Coordinates of C-alpha atoms in Angstrom, one line a residue:
M1 CA 0.0 0.0 0.0
R2 CA 2.8 2.4 0.9
N3 CA 4.6 1.6 -2.4
L4 CA 1.4 2.3 -4.3
L5 CA 0.9 5.5 -2.5
R6 CA 4.6 6.5 -3.1
T7 CA 4.2 5.7 -6.8
V8 CA 1.0 7.7 -7.2
T9 CA 2.6 10.6 -5.3
G10 CA 5.7 10.5 -7.5
L11 CA 3.6 10.4 -10.7
F12 CA 1.6 13.4 -9.6
T13 CA 4.7 15.3 -8.5
N14 CA 6.4 14.9 -11.9
M15 CA 3.3 15.9 -13.9
H16 CA 3.1 19.2 -15.7
I17 CA 1.4 22.0 -13.8
R18 CA -1.6 21.9 -16.2
S19 CA -2.2 18.2 -15.6
K20 CA -1.9 18.8 -11.8
L21 CA -4.5 21.7 -12.0
L22 CA -6.9 19.6 -14.1
I23 CA -6.7 16.7 -11.8
S24 CA -7.1 19.0 -8.8
Y25 CA -10.1 20.7 -10.5
F26 CA -11.7 17.3 -11.3
I27 CA -11.4 16.3 -7.6
L28 CA -12.5 19.7 -6.3
I29 CA -15.5 19.9 -8.7
F30 CA -16.9 16.3 -8.9
L31 CA -16.1 15.1 -5.3
P32 CA -18.0 17.9 -3.6
L33 CA -20.9 17.6 -6.1
A34 CA -21.0 13.8 -5.5
L35 CA -20.9 14.3 -1.7
M36 CA -23.6 17.0 -1.9
T37 CA -25.8 14.9 -4.2
S38 CA -25.4 11.8 -1.9
F39 CA -26.1 13.8 1.2
S40 CA -29.0 15.6 -0.3
Y41 CA -30.5 12.4 -1.6
K42 CA -30.3 10.8 1.8
N43 CA -31.8 13.8 3.5
V44 CA -34.6 14.1 0.9
S45 CA -35.3 10.4 1.0
R46 CA -35.4 10.4 4.8
N47 CA -37.6 13.5 5.0
Y48 CA -39.9 12.2 2.3
E49 CA -40.3 8.9 4.1
K50 CA -41.1 10.8 7.3
Q51 CA -43.6 12.9 5.5
I52 CA -45.3 9.9 3.8
L53 CA -45.4 7.9 7.1
H54 CA -46.6 11.0 9.0
S55 CA -49.4 11.5 6.5
A56 CA -50.2 7.8 6.6
D57 CA -50.2 7.9 10.4
Q58 CA -52.6 10.8 10.4
S59 CA -54.9 9.1 7.9
F60 CA -54.7 5.8 9.8
D61 CA -55.4 7.4 13.1
Q62 CA -58.3 9.4 11.7
A63 CA -59.8 6.3 10.1
Y64 CA -59.3 4.3 13.3
T65 CA -61.0 7.0 15.3
F66 CA -63.9 7.2 12.9
L67 CA -64.2 3.4 12.8
S68 CA -64.2 3.3 16.6
Y69 CA -66.9 5.9 16.6
K70 CA -69.1 3.8 14.3
V71 CA -68.5 0.7 16.5
N72 CA -69.3 2.5 19.7
T73 CA -72.4 4.0 18.1
L74 CA -73.7 0.5 17.4
I75 CA -72.7 -0.7 20.9
K76 CA -74.5 2.2 22.5
A77 CA -77.6 1.5 20.4
S78 CA -77.5 -2.1 21.5
D79 CA -77.3 -1.0 25.1
V80 CA -80.5 1.1 24.7
I81 CA -82.3 -1.8 23.1
Y82 CA -81.0 -4.3 25.7
F83 CA -82.2 -2.3 28.7
N84 CA -85.5 -1.1 27.2
A85 CA -88.4 -2.2 29.5
D86 CA -90.8 -2.8 26.6
V87 CA -88.3 -5.1 24.9
Q88 CA -87.9 -7.1 28.1
A89 CA -91.6 -7.2 28.7
I90 CA -92.6 -8.3 25.2
L91 CA -89.9 -11.0 24.9
T92 CA -90.7 -12.5 28.3
R93 CA -94.4 -12.9 27.7
D94 CA -95.9 -16.3 28.5
K95 CA -96.4 -18.4 25.4
R96 CA -99.5 -20.1 26.7
A97 CA -101.2 -16.8 27.5
F98 CA -100.3 -14.8 24.4
E99 CA -99.7 -17.4 21.6
D100 CA -103.3 -17.0 20.3
D101 CA -103.7 -13.3 21.3
Y102 CA -103.0 -11.9 17.9
V103 CA -104.3 -8.4 18.8
Q104 CA -101.7 -8.0 21.6
Q105 CA -99.0 -9.5 19.4
N106 CA -99.8 -7.0 16.7
I107 CA -99.7 -4.2 19.3
D108 CA -96.3 -5.5 20.5
R109 CA -95.0 -5.7 16.9
Q110 CA -96.0 -2.1 16.1
K111 CA -94.4 -0.9 19.3
L112 CA -91.1 -2.8 18.7
E113 CA -91.0 -1.7 15.0
Y114 CA -91.4 2.0 16.0
F115 CA -88.7 1.6 18.6
L116 CA -86.3 -0.2 16.2
N117 CA -86.9 2.3 13.4
S118 CA -85.9 5.1 15.7
F119 CA -82.3 3.9 15.6
Q120 CA -82.0 3.5 11.8
N121 CA -80.2 6.1 9.7
A122 CA -78.0 5.9 6.6
E123 CA -74.7 7.0 8.4
D124 CA -74.6 4.8 11.5
V125 CA -77.3 2.1 12.0
Y126 CA -78.6 1.0 8.6
R127 CA -81.1 -1.4 10.2
A128 CA -82.0 -2.6 13.7
S129 CA -83.5 -6.0 14.0
L130 CA -84.5 -8.5 16.7
Y131 CA -84.4 -12.3 16.8
V132 CA -87.6 -13.2 18.7
P133 CA -89.1 -16.5 19.9
G134 CA -90.5 -18.5 17.0
W135 CA -94.1 -18.8 18.4
L136 CA -94.6 -15.1 17.8
M137 CA -96.6 -14.4 14.7
Y138 CA -94.1 -11.8 13.4
A139 CA -91.1 -14.0 14.0
G140 CA -90.9 -14.8 10.3
Q141 CA -91.1 -11.3 9.0
N142 CA -87.4 -11.4 8.1
F143 CA -87.1 -7.6 8.1
N144 CA -87.1 -6.1 11.6
F145 CA -87.8 -9.5 13.1
F146 CA -86.3 -12.9 12.7
D147 CA -87.0 -16.4 14.0
M148 CA -84.6 -17.1 16.9
D149 CA -85.5 -20.8 16.9
A150 CA -84.3 -21.1 13.3
F151 CA -81.2 -19.0 14.0
S152 CA -80.3 -21.2 16.9
H153 CA -79.4 -24.0 14.4
T154 CA -76.7 -21.9 12.7
G155 CA -72.9 -21.7 13.3
S156 CA -73.2 -18.0 14.0
Y157 CA -75.6 -18.6 16.9
R158 CA -73.3 -21.2 18.4
A159 CA -70.3 -18.8 18.0
L160 CA -72.4 -16.1 19.7
L161 CA -73.2 -18.4 22.7
A162 CA -69.6 -19.5 23.0
S163 CA -68.4 -15.8 23.0
K164 CA -67.8 -14.2 26.3
D165 CA -67.7 -10.7 24.8
K166 CA -70.4 -8.2 25.2
V167 CA -71.1 -8.1 21.5
S168 CA -70.1 -10.2 18.5
W169 CA -69.7 -9.3 14.8
L170 CA -71.0 -11.3 11.8
P171 CA -69.0 -11.4 8.6
E172 CA -70.1 -9.6 5.5
H173 CA -73.6 -10.6 4.4
A174 CA -76.5 -9.2 2.3
I175 CA -79.9 -8.0 3.5
T176 CA -82.9 -6.7 1.6
N177 CA -83.1 -3.0 0.9
N178 CA -85.4 -0.9 3.1
N179 CA -87.3 0.5 0.1
T180 CA -87.6 -2.6 -2.1
N181 CA -87.3 -6.2 -1.1
L182 CA -85.4 -7.0 -4.3
D183 CA -82.0 -5.3 -4.0
P184 CA -79.6 -6.9 -1.6
V185 CA -77.4 -4.6 0.4
P186 CA -74.0 -5.8 1.8
V187 CA -73.7 -5.1 5.5
I188 CA -71.6 -5.9 8.6
S189 CA -73.7 -6.8 11.6
L190 CA -73.4 -6.5 15.4
V191 CA -75.2 -9.3 17.3
R192 CA -75.9 -9.3 21.0
K193 CA -77.7 -11.7 23.3
I194 CA -80.7 -10.3 25.3
R195 CA -81.0 -12.0 28.7
N196 CA -84.0 -12.0 31.0
S197 CA -83.4 -9.2 33.5
E198 CA -85.0 -11.4 36.2
Q199 CA -83.3 -14.7 35.2
T200 CA -80.0 -13.8 33.5
T201 CA -79.2 -17.3 32.4
E202 CA -82.2 -17.2 30.0
I203 CA -81.7 -15.8 26.5
I204 CA -84.9 -14.2 25.4
G205 CA -83.8 -12.6 22.2
I206 CA -80.9 -11.4 20.0
I207 CA -80.2 -7.9 18.8
E208 CA -78.8 -7.4 15.3
L209 CA -77.6 -3.9 14.2
N210 CA -76.4 -3.5 10.6
I211 CA -74.0 -1.0 9.2
L212 CA -73.4 -0.6 5.5
K213 CA -70.2 -2.3 4.3
G214 CA -69.7 0.6 1.9
L215 CA -69.3 3.1 4.8
I216 CA -66.5 1.0 6.3
E217 CA -64.8 0.7 2.9
E218 CA -65.1 4.5 2.4
I219 CA -63.3 5.0 5.7
L220 CA -60.5 2.6 4.7
Q221 CA -60.2 4.1 1.3
K222 CA -59.6 7.6 2.8
A223 CA -57.0 6.0 5.1
N224 CA -55.1 4.7 2.0
I225 CA -52.9 7.6 0.7
T226 CA -50.9 5.5 -1.8
N227 CA -51.7 3.9 -5.1
D228 CA -50.2 0.5 -4.5
G229 CA -50.9 0.2 -0.7
V230 CA -53.8 -1.2 1.1
V231 CA -55.8 -0.7 4.3
Y232 CA -58.0 -3.5 5.5
I233 CA -59.8 -5.0 8.5
Q234 CA -59.5 -8.7 9.4
N235 CA -61.1 -10.6 12.2
A236 CA -59.7 -13.1 14.7
N237 CA -60.3 -15.9 12.3
G238 CA -58.2 -14.2 9.6
D239 CA -61.3 -13.3 7.5
I240 CA -61.3 -10.0 5.7
V241 CA -64.1 -7.8 7.1
S242 CA -63.5 -4.9 4.7
C243 CA -60.7 -3.7 2.4
S244 CA -59.8 -0.4 0.7
N245 CA -58.7 -2.1 -2.5
T246 CA -59.3 -5.8 -3.2
D247 CA -56.9 -6.0 -6.1
N248 CA -54.0 -4.6 -4.1
Y249 CA -54.8 -6.9 -1.2
H250 CA -54.6 -10.0 -3.3
R251 CA -51.5 -8.8 -5.0
I252 CA -49.7 -8.1 -1.7
D253 CA -51.3 -11.2 0.1
P254 CA -50.2 -10.4 3.6
N255 CA -50.2 -13.3 6.1
R256 CA -51.6 -13.4 9.6
A257 CA -48.3 -14.0 11.4
L258 CA -46.8 -10.8 9.8
I259 CA -49.8 -8.8 11.1
Q260 CA -49.4 -10.3 14.5
D261 CA -45.8 -9.2 14.6
A262 CA -46.7 -5.7 13.6
Q263 CA -49.5 -5.6 16.2
D264 CA -47.2 -6.4 19.2
D265 CA -46.2 -2.8 19.6
D266 CA -49.9 -1.7 19.9
G267 CA -49.7 0.2 16.6
A268 CA -47.3 2.8 17.9
S269 CA -44.8 2.6 15.1
W270 CA -44.2 1.3 11.6
N271 CA -42.5 -2.0 11.0
K272 CA -40.6 -3.0 7.9
A273 CA -41.5 -6.4 6.5
S274 CA -40.9 -8.5 3.4
I275 CA -44.0 -9.9 1.8
G276 CA -43.2 -12.1 -1.2
S277 CA -40.5 -10.4 -3.1
S278 CA -41.3 -6.9 -2.0
D279 CA -40.6 -4.8 1.0
Y280 CA -43.3 -2.9 2.9
V281 CA -43.9 -0.8 5.9
V282 CA -46.8 -2.2 8.0
K283 CA -48.9 -0.8 10.8
S284 CA -51.8 -2.5 12.6
R285 CA -54.1 -1.8 15.5
A286 CA -56.8 -3.7 17.2
V287 CA -60.3 -2.1 17.2
E288 CA -61.7 -1.9 20.7
N289 CA -64.9 -3.9 21.5
T290 CA -64.4 -6.1 18.4
D291 CA -62.2 -8.9 17.2
W292 CA -61.0 -6.8 14.3
T293 CA -57.6 -5.6 13.5
M294 CA -57.1 -2.6 11.2
V295 CA -54.0 -3.0 9.0
T296 CA -52.2 -0.8 6.5
A297 CA -49.3 -1.9 4.2
I298 CA -47.4 0.6 2.0
P299 CA -44.7 -0.6 -0.5
L300 CA -41.3 0.9 0.1
T301 CA -40.8 1.5 -3.6
E302 CA -43.8 3.9 -3.6
I303 CA -42.4 5.8 -0.6
F304 CA -39.0 6.2 -2.3
M305 CA -40.4 6.8 -5.8
Q306 CA -40.4 10.6 -5.5
S307 CA -36.9 10.6 -3.9
I308 CA -35.6 8.4 -6.7
R309 CA -36.9 11.0 -9.2
I310 CA -35.2 13.7 -7.3
R311 CA -32.0 11.7 -7.1
D312 CA -31.9 11.1 -10.9
L313 CA -32.5 14.8 -11.4
M314 CA -29.7 15.7 -9.0
L315 CA -27.4 13.3 -10.8
L316 CA -28.2 14.9 -14.1
L317 CA -27.6 18.4 -12.7
M318 CA -24.4 17.3 -11.1
L319 CA -23.1 15.8 -14.4
V320 CA -24.1 19.0 -16.4
C321 CA -22.7 21.4 -13.8
G322 CA -19.5 19.3 -13.4
L323 CA -18.9 19.1 -17.1
L324 CA -19.5 22.8 -17.6
S325 CA -17.2 23.7 -14.7
Y326 CA -14.5 21.3 -15.8
G327 CA -14.6 22.7 -19.4
L328 CA -14.3 26.2 -18.0
A329 CA -11.5 25.1 -15.8
Y330 CA -9.8 23.5 -18.8
L331 CA -9.9 26.8 -20.7
I332 CA -8.7 28.9 -17.8
T333 CA -5.8 26.6 -17.0
G334 CA -4.8 26.6 -20.7
A335 CA -4.6 30.4 -20.7
T336 CA -2.8 30.6 -17.4
V337 CA -0.3 27.9 -18.1
K338 CA 0.5 29.5 -21.5
R339 CA 1.7 32.6 -19.8
I340 CA 3.7 30.6 -17.3
L341 CA 5.4 28.6 -20.1
L342 CA 6.3 31.9 -21.8
L343 CA 7.9 33.2 -18.6
K344 CA 9.7 29.9 -18.2
K345 CA 11.2 30.2 -21.7
K346 CA 12.5 33.7 -21.0
M347 CA 14.0 32.6 -17.7
R348 CA 16.0 29.9 -19.5
L349 CA 17.4 32.6 -21.9
V350 CA 18.5 34.6 -18.8
Q351 CA 20.0 31.4 -17.4
E352 CA 22.1 31.1 -20.6
G353 CA 23.4 34.7 -20.2
V354 CA 21.0 36.6 -22.5
L355 CA 20.0 39.7 -20.5
N356 CA 18.3 41.7 -23.2
V357 CA 14.9 39.9 -22.7
E358 CA 11.5 41.3 -21.6
V359 CA 8.1 39.7 -21.2
Q360 CA 5.0 41.7 -22.1
S361 CA 2.2 41.5 -19.5
V362 CA -1.1 43.3 -19.7
I363 CA -3.1 41.3 -17.0
P364 CA -2.5 42.6 -13.5
D365 CA -2.9 39.3 -11.7
E366 CA -0.3 37.3 -9.7
I367 CA 1.4 36.0 -12.9
G368 CA 1.4 39.6 -14.2
E369 CA 3.1 40.7 -11.0
L370 CA 5.6 37.9 -11.3
T371 CA 6.3 38.9 -14.9
D372 CA 6.8 42.5 -13.9
S373 CA 9.1 41.3 -11.1
F374 CA 11.1 39.2 -13.7
N375 CA 11.5 42.2 -16.0
H376 CA 12.6 44.4 -13.1
M377 CA 15.0 41.7 -12.0
V378 CA 16.6 41.4 -15.4
K379 CA 17.0 45.2 -15.5
R380 CA 18.6 45.2 -12.1
I381 CA 20.9 42.4 -13.2
R382 CA 22.1 44.4 -16.2
L383 CA 22.7 47.4 -14.0
L384 CA 24.6 45.3 -11.4
V385 CA 26.8 43.9 -14.1
E386 CA 27.6 47.4 -15.3
E387 CA 28.1 48.6 -11.7
Q388 CA 30.4 45.6 -11.0
Y389 CA 32.5 46.6 -14.1
Q390 CA 32.8 50.2 -12.8
N391 CA 33.5 49.1 -9.2
G392 CA 36.3 47.0 -10.4
K393 CA 38.2 50.1 -11.5
E394 CA 37.8 51.7 -8.1
I395 CA 38.9 48.8 -6.0
K396 CA 42.6 49.8 -6.0
N397 CA 41.7 53.3 -5.0
L398 CA 39.6 52.1 -2.1
E399 CA 42.3 49.7 -0.9
L400 CA 44.8 52.6 -0.9
K401 CA 42.4 54.8 1.1
A402 CA 41.9 52.0 3.6
L403 CA 45.6 51.6 4.0
Q404 CA 45.9 55.3 4.6
A405 CA 43.2 55.1 7.2
Q406 CA 45.1 52.4 9.1
I407 CA 48.4 54.4 8.9
N408 CA 46.9 57.6 10.5
P409 CA 46.0 56.1 14.0
H410 CA 49.5 54.6 14.1
F411 CA 51.0 58.0 13.4
L412 CA 48.9 59.4 16.3
Y413 CA 50.0 56.7 18.7
N414 CA 53.7 57.1 17.7
T415 CA 53.5 60.9 18.2
L416 CA 52.0 60.5 21.7
E417 CA 54.6 58.0 22.6
L418 CA 57.3 60.4 21.4
I419 CA 55.8 63.1 23.7
N420 CA 55.9 60.7 26.6
W421 CA 59.6 59.9 26.2
K422 CA 60.5 63.6 25.7
A423 CA 58.6 64.5 28.9
I424 CA 60.5 61.7 30.9
D425 CA 63.8 62.9 29.4
N426 CA 63.1 66.5 30.5
G427 CA 61.7 65.6 33.9
V428 CA 58.1 66.6 33.3
P429 CA 56.1 63.6 34.6
E430 CA 52.7 65.3 34.3
I431 CA 53.1 65.6 30.6
A432 CA 54.1 61.9 30.4
V433 CA 51.0 60.9 32.3
I434 CA 48.8 63.1 30.0
S435 CA 50.3 61.6 26.9
Q436 CA 50.0 58.0 28.2
S437 CA 46.4 58.6 29.2
L438 CA 45.6 60.3 25.9
A439 CA 47.2 57.4 23.9
K440 CA 45.1 54.8 25.9
F441 CA 42.0 57.0 25.5
Y442 CA 42.3 57.1 21.7
K443 CA 43.4 53.5 21.3
L444 CA 40.2 52.4 23.1
S445 CA 38.1 55.0 21.2
L446 CA 39.3 53.9 17.8
N447 CA 39.3 50.1 18.6
K448 CA 40.6 49.3 15.1
G449 CA 37.3 50.6 13.6
K450 CA 35.0 48.2 15.5
D451 CA 31.7 49.5 17.0
I452 CA 31.3 46.7 19.6
V453 CA 33.6 46.5 22.6
S454 CA 33.6 44.6 25.9
V455 CA 32.2 46.2 29.1
E456 CA 35.7 46.0 30.5
D457 CA 37.2 48.0 27.6
E458 CA 34.5 50.6 27.9
I459 CA 35.2 51.0 31.7
N460 CA 39.0 51.3 31.0
H461 CA 38.2 54.0 28.4
I462 CA 36.2 55.9 31.1
R463 CA 39.1 55.5 33.6
A464 CA 41.5 57.0 31.0
Y465 CA 39.1 59.9 30.3
V466 CA 38.6 60.7 34.0
Q467 CA 42.4 60.6 34.6
I468 CA 42.9 63.2 31.9
Q469 CA 40.1 65.4 33.3
N470 CA 41.6 65.2 36.8
L471 CA 44.9 66.5 35.5
R472 CA 42.9 69.3 34.0
F473 CA 40.7 70.1 37.1
D474 CA 43.1 69.3 39.9
N475 CA 41.7 65.9 40.9
K476 CA 38.2 67.2 41.6
I477 CA 36.6 64.1 40.0
K478 CA 36.3 60.9 41.9
L479 CA 35.4 57.8 39.9
D480 CA 33.6 54.9 41.8
V481 CA 33.1 51.8 39.6
R482 CA 31.1 48.9 40.9
I483 CA 30.5 46.5 38.1
D484 CA 29.5 42.9 38.5
P485 CA 32.6 41.0 37.3
E486 CA 30.3 38.7 35.3
L487 CA 29.6 41.6 33.0
Y488 CA 33.1 42.4 31.9
G489 CA 33.0 39.8 29.1
R490 CA 29.6 41.1 27.7
D491 CA 29.3 43.1 24.4
I492 CA 28.4 46.7 24.4
L493 CA 28.4 49.6 22.0
K494 CA 31.5 51.7 22.3
L495 CA 31.5 55.3 23.4
I496 CA 28.1 55.2 25.2
L497 CA 29.5 55.9 28.8
Q498 CA 32.0 58.6 28.0
P499 CA 29.5 61.3 26.8
L500 CA 27.5 60.6 29.9
V501 CA 30.5 60.9 32.2
E502 CA 31.5 64.1 30.4
N503 CA 28.0 65.6 31.0
S504 CA 28.3 64.7 34.7
I505 CA 31.6 66.5 35.0
I506 CA 30.9 69.6 33.0
H507 CA 27.1 70.2 33.6
G508 CA 26.9 68.6 37.0
I509 CA 30.0 68.7 39.3
L510 CA 31.8 71.7 37.9
E511 CA 28.7 73.9 37.8
A512 CA 28.3 73.6 41.5
R513 CA 29.5 76.9 43.1
D514 CA 32.4 76.6 45.6
S515 CA 32.5 72.9 44.9
E516 CA 35.7 71.1 45.9
G517 CA 34.9 68.2 43.6
G518 CA 32.4 65.4 43.1
T519 CA 31.9 61.7 42.6
I520 CA 30.7 59.8 39.6
A521 CA 29.5 56.3 40.4
I522 CA 29.1 53.7 37.7
T523 CA 27.3 50.5 38.6
G524 CA 26.2 47.5 36.5
C525 CA 24.2 44.3 37.0
L526 CA 22.0 41.8 35.3
E527 CA 18.2 42.1 35.5
M528 CA 16.0 39.6 33.6
N529 CA 18.7 38.8 31.0
E530 CA 19.4 42.5 30.5
I531 CA 22.5 44.6 31.3
V532 CA 21.6 47.6 33.4
L533 CA 24.4 50.3 33.7
T534 CA 23.9 53.5 35.7
V535 CA 26.0 56.7 35.7
K536 CA 25.2 58.8 38.8
D537 CA 26.8 62.1 39.9
D538 CA 26.3 64.3 43.0
G539 CA 26.4 67.6 41.0
V540 CA 23.8 70.4 40.8
G541 CA 21.1 68.2 39.1
M542 CA 18.2 69.7 37.1
P543 CA 14.4 69.9 37.2
A544 CA 12.6 66.6 36.3
E545 CA 10.9 68.4 33.3
Q546 CA 14.3 69.3 31.9
A547 CA 15.6 65.8 32.4
G548 CA 12.6 64.5 30.5
R549 CA 13.3 66.8 27.6
L550 CA 16.9 65.7 27.1
L551 CA 16.0 62.6 25.0
A552 CA 13.3 64.4 23.0
S553 CA 14.2 65.3 19.4
G554 CA 14.4 69.0 18.5
N555 CA 15.3 70.1 22.0
A556 CA 16.6 73.7 21.8
N557 CA 17.9 73.9 25.3
D558 CA 21.5 73.0 25.8
E559 CA 21.8 71.7 22.3
V560 CA 25.4 70.3 22.7
Q561 CA 24.5 68.3 25.8
G562 CA 21.1 67.1 24.3
Y563 CA 22.6 66.1 21.0
G564 CA 25.3 63.8 22.5
I565 CA 22.7 62.1 24.7
R566 CA 20.1 61.7 22.0
N567 CA 22.9 60.3 19.7
I568 CA 23.7 57.6 22.3
N569 CA 20.0 56.8 22.8
H570 CA 19.5 56.6 19.1
R571 CA 22.5 54.3 18.5
I572 CA 21.3 51.9 21.3
K573 CA 17.8 51.7 19.8
L574 CA 19.1 51.1 16.3
C575 CA 21.4 48.4 17.5
Y576 CA 19.3 46.6 20.0
G577 CA 15.7 47.6 19.5
Q578 CA 13.2 50.3 20.6
E579 CA 12.7 48.7 24.0
Y580 CA 16.2 49.6 25.0
G581 CA 18.0 53.0 25.6
L582 CA 18.5 55.7 28.2
A583 CA 16.4 56.9 31.1
Y584 CA 17.1 60.0 33.2
R585 CA 16.2 60.8 36.8
S586 CA 17.3 64.1 38.4
S587 CA 16.2 66.9 40.7
P588 CA 17.9 70.2 41.6
G589 CA 20.7 69.8 44.2
S590 CA 20.4 66.0 44.2
G591 CA 22.5 65.1 41.2
T592 CA 21.6 63.2 38.1
T593 CA 21.2 59.4 37.4
V594 CA 21.3 58.0 33.9
E595 CA 20.2 54.3 33.4
I596 CA 21.4 52.4 30.3
R597 CA 19.5 49.2 29.5
I598 CA 20.8 46.8 26.7
P599 CA 20.4 43.0 26.1
N600 CA 22.8 40.6 27.7
R601 CA 25.2 39.3 25.0
F602 CA 28.6 37.6 25.2
R603 CA 31.6 38.9 23.4

């Protein structure tokens, strides 16, 4: 794997820049588009599935609620009939006393018909009927009344007796129409045993309430929001009570075990299931007070059909946008690389020594700036070649001047040494001391042309300077040096202490009236990897405002003193940085203190 990666990396590295750009554009264009398309498709598919299932949930729950309302309406109607006093009285009449009393039986029939007809309407109870004892003359009417003795020999009656539920439900069957006795009407019936209120073990009749099967189918059809899905009701025996679409049901052919698995979660969620060779989402819920289960099954292909269309459209858009973007990138890279190749060709000419080349550039982009820089560079090279030729002629003159500059200090030292020996020969020791101190002073000042000296050399330079000044002013200057020995080997700019000491002597100690002399204390230590040197005198001092103006540029007061101090401060900042330099503290009659702060560096 590593070898393959190394090989691919090597191939990419050795490609021409246009090939690299085109490969990069291909990745940067198609990869984000592919990721965006995939991400969008997944989100759209997930959201569309949620919307479909949410709509199916709402339709399912609404249909379930409406169906439960129909069922409860029939049950409540059966309660009213069951507990009606006239019904109890008529159905418990003594056969021997009323069998031949046709007048009373006719009165009873009319009363019961009027009572049963009061429940009938087209939306809820299509027909209310009673199964009455067979000895009654209206038992064979077969409209509002039926013969219970004949019904007792049917399987439906035996199932009703065996049921412990309050009501039972008969499968789909047809009854005669209310208006004509010729047109059969499919209905679903509720049946309920009527027990003697005084002897509950005795069954005196049966209530039958019919609801149109078409009403139930209409409810289920509204619950089915898909073309290929199905919503149906099946009873405990697995028989289909009603169905929204018979063709879809037979095509799907769901089995009872599948519905039982879906019903275990009490209809709270959708379950995915495989029926035959297709995948479905299934939801079921038991209908209260019945042995029915309401079931809906939706094919997954129908749920994802719209998202598949969106996916195909997005793929097409991705392909079109990608090809257009890649074609545009191909043209742009061609124009860009062409300018780079031209610049590369001119550079090779310069590499071969041809300097009279120039590349024309009219586009002010990065390549245009690079081209302008190349033209400027070639011009500078030509100028430098010419300058080098002119400078070659002046080298000898410069070497001669440098030799002369080295001879002059030696001449000065030799002259001072001559004065020293003449003073000794003539017995004038003061002149000898002056010449020796002056020679030492200038030797340290010149330092062979170097700007950086050690702290030790700078202190020795101050000692020589003070010694000369004491010969001039009758030893009025006392020098007190207290430098940490560790600092002697550190680097420092030369001639930064001497102007400060000179100011202390001239403007501090000597300006004091009737002064017999003064002391200049020089101290040095390390603070936070910085060298801190202080020059303190006990002269006349100055106001704090005047001390603050000494380092300001353009100071008109005492220009000689201010210029020398500002020069030292400026040199320190140029050499070490703006955070370093001088700081003054002074007050009248209390002397002046100058602090020098520079970085700690070894020589």
